[in-house]
PDB file of C-alpha atoms in Angstrom:
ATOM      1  CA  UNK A   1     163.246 140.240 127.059  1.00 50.00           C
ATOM      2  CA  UNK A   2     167.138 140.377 127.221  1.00 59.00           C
ATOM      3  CA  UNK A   3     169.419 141.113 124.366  1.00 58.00           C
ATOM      4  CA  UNK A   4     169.820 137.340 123.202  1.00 58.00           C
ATOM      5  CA  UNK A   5     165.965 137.258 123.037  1.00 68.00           C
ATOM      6  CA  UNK A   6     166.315 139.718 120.626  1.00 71.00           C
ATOM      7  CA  UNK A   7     168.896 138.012 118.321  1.00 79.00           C
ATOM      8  CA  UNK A   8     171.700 140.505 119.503  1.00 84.00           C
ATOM      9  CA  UNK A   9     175.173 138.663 119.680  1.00 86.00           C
ATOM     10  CA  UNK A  10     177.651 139.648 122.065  1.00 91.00           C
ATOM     11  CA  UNK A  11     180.959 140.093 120.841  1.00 93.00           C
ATOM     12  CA  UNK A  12     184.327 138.158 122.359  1.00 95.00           C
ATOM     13  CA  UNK A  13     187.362 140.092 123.026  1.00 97.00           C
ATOM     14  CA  UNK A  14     188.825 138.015 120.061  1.00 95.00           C
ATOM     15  CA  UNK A  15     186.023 139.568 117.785  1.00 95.00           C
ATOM     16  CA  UNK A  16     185.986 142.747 118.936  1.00 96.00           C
ATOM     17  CA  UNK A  17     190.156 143.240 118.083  1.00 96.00           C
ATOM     18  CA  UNK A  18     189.293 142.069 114.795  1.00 95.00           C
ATOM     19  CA  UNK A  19     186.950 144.435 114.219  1.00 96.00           C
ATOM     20  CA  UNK A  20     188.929 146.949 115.790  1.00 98.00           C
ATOM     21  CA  UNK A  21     191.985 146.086 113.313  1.00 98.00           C
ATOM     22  CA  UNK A  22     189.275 146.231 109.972  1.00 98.00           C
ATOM     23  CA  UNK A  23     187.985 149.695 111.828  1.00 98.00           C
ATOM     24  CA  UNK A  24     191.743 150.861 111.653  1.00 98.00           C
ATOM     25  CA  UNK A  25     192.605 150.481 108.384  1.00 98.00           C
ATOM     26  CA  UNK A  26     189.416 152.019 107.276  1.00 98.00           C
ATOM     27  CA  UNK A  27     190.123 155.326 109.823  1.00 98.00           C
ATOM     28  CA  UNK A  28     194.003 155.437 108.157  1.00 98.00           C
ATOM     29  CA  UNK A  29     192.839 155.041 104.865  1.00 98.00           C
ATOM     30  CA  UNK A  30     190.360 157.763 105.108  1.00 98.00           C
ATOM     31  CA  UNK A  31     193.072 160.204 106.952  1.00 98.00           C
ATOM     32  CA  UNK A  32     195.110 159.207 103.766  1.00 98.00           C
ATOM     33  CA  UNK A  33     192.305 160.543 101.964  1.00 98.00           C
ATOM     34  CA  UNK A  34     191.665 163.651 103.520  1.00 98.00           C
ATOM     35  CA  UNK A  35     194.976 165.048 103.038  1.00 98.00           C
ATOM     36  CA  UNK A  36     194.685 164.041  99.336  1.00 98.00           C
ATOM     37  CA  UNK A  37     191.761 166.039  98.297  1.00 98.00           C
ATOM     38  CA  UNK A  38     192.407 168.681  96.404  1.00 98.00           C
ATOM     39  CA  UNK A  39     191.364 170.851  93.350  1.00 98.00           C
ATOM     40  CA  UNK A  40     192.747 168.961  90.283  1.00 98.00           C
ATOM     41  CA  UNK A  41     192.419 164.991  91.390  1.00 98.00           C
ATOM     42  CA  UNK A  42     190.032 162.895  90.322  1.00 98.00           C
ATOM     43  CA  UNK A  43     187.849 160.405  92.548  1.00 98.00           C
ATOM     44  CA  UNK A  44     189.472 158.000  90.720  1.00 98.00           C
ATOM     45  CA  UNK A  45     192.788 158.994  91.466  1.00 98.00           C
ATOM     46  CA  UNK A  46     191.598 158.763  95.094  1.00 98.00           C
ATOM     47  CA  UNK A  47     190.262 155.334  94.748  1.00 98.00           C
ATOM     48  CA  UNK A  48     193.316 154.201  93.568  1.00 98.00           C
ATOM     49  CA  UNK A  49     195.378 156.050  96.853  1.00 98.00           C
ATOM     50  CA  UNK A  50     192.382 154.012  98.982  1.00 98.00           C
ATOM     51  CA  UNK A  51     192.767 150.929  97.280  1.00 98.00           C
ATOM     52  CA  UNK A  52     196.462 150.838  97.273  1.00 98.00           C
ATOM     53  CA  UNK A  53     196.336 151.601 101.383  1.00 98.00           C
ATOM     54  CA  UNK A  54     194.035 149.306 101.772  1.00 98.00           C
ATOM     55  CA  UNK A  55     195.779 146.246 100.342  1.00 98.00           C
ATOM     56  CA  UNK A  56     198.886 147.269 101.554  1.00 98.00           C
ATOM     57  CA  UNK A  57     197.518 147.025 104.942  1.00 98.00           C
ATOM     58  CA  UNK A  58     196.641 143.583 104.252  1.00 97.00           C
ATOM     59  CA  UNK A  59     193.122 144.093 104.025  1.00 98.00           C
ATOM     60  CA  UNK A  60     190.642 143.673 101.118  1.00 98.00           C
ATOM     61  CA  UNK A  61     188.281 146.889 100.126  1.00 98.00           C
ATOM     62  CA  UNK A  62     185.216 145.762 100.747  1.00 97.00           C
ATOM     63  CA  UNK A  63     182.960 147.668  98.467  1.00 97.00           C
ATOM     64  CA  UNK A  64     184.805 146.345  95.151  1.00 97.00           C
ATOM     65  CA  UNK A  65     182.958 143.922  93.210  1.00 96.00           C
ATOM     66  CA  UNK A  66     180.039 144.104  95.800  1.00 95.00           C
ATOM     67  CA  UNK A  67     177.305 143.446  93.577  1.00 96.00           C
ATOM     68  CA  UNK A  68     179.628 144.804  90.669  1.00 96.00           C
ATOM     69  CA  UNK A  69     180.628 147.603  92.031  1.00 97.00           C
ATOM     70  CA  UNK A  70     183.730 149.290  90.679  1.00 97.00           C
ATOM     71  CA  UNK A  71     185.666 151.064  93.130  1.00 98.00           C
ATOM     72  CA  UNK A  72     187.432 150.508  96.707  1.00 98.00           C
ATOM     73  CA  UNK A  73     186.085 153.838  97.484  1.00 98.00           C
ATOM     74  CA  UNK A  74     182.467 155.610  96.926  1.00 98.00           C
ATOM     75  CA  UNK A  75     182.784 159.319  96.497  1.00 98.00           C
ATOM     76  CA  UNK A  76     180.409 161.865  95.742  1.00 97.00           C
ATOM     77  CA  UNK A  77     180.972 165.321  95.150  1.00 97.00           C
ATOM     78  CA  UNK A  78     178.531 168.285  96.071  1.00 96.00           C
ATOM     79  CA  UNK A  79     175.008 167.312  95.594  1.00 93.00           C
ATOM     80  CA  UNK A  80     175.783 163.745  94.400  1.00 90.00           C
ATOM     81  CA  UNK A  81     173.979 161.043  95.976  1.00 85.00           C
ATOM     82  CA  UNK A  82     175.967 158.799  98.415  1.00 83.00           C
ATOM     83  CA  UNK A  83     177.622 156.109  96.979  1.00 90.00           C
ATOM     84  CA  UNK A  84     178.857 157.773  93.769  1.00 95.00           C
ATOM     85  CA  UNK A  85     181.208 155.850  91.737  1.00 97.00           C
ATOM     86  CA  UNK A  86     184.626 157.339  91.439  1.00 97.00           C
ATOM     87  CA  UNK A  87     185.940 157.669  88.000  1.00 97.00           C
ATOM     88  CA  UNK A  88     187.286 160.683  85.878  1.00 97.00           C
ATOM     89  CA  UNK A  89     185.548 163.629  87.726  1.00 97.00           C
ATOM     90  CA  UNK A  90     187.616 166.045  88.545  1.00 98.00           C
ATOM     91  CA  UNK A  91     187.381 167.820  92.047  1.00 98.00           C
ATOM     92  CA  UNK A  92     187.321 171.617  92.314  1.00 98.00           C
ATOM     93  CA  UNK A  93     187.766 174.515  94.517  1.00 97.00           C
ATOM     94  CA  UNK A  94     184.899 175.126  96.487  1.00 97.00           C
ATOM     95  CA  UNK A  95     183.422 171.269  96.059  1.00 97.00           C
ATOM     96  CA  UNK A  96     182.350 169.047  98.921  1.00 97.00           C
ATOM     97  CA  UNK A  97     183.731 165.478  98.859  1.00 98.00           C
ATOM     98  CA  UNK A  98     182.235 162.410 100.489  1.00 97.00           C
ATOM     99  CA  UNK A  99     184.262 159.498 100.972  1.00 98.00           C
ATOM    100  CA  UNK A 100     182.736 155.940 101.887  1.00 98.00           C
ATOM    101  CA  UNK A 101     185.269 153.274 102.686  1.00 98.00           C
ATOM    102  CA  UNK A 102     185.429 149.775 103.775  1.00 98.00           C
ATOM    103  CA  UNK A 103     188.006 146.905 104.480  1.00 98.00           C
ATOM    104  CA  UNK A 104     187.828 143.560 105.476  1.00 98.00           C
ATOM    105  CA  UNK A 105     190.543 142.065 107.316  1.00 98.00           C
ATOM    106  CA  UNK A 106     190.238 138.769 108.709  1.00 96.00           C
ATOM    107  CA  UNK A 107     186.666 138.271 107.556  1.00 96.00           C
ATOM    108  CA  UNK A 108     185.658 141.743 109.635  1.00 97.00           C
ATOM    109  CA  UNK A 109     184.173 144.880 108.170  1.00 96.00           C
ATOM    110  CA  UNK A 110     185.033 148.227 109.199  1.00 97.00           C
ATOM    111  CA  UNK A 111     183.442 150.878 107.512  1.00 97.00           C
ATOM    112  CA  UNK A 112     183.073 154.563 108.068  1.00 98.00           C
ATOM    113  CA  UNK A 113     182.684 158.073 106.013  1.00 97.00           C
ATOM    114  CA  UNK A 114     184.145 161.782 105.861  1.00 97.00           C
ATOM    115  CA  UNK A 115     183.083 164.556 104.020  1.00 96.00           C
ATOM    116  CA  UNK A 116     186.003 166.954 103.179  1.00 97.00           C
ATOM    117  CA  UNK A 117     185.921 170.864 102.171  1.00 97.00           C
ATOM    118  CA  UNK A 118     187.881 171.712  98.750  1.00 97.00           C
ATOM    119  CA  UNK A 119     189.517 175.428 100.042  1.00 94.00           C
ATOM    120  CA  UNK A 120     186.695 178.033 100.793  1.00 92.00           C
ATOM    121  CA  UNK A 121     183.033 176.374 100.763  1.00 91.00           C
ATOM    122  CA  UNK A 122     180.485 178.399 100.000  1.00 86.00           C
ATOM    123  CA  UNK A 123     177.054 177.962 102.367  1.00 81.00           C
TER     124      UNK A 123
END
């Protein structure tokens, strides 16, 4: 049984540099991120940083409005299940931050994660 037995479809180069460009704008956008954590923003105020990358990339977030969802970004802070919903919470010193994002350019997904350390982290 080969791959294409199993329903597995190889990629053209064509397909692959449009993933590659989605995979991109996700990678910036979560750099972006990174150096924006800090004690005092919100994960909405983040959302809104990923959202504005995002589009001004020329990309589309791909987690808002999936299914109604409400943000570009999910982020969940210390022992928040993945996925959280970025609103008015406030990050502090000492919190963990997980950041899920997406984009869609040209009808590709990328999609990756980082977790990111608020100044000292306890164990």
């Amino acid at each position: 049984m080969g791959f294409l037995d199993r329903g597995v479809e190889i990629k053209t180069p064509d397909q692959i540099d449009g993933m590659r460009k989605a995979g991109l704008v996700v990678g910036q956008t979560l750099e972006l991120l990174r150096g924006s954590v800090r004690a005092g923003i919100t994960t909405g105020e983040l959302d809104a940083i990923a959202e504005d990358n995002i589009r001004s990339s020329g990309a589309t977030p791909s987690f808002k409005g999936y299914h109604g969802f409400p943000g570009s970004i999910c982020a969940s802070v210390n022992d928040e299940v993945v996925h959280g919903i970025p609103g008015d919470r406030v990050i502090g010193e000492g919190d963990v931050v997980s950041i899920d994002c997406g984009a869609i350019v040209d009808g590709w997904h990328g999609d990756a994660a980082i977790t990111v350390g608020v100044g000292p982290v306890s164990d």
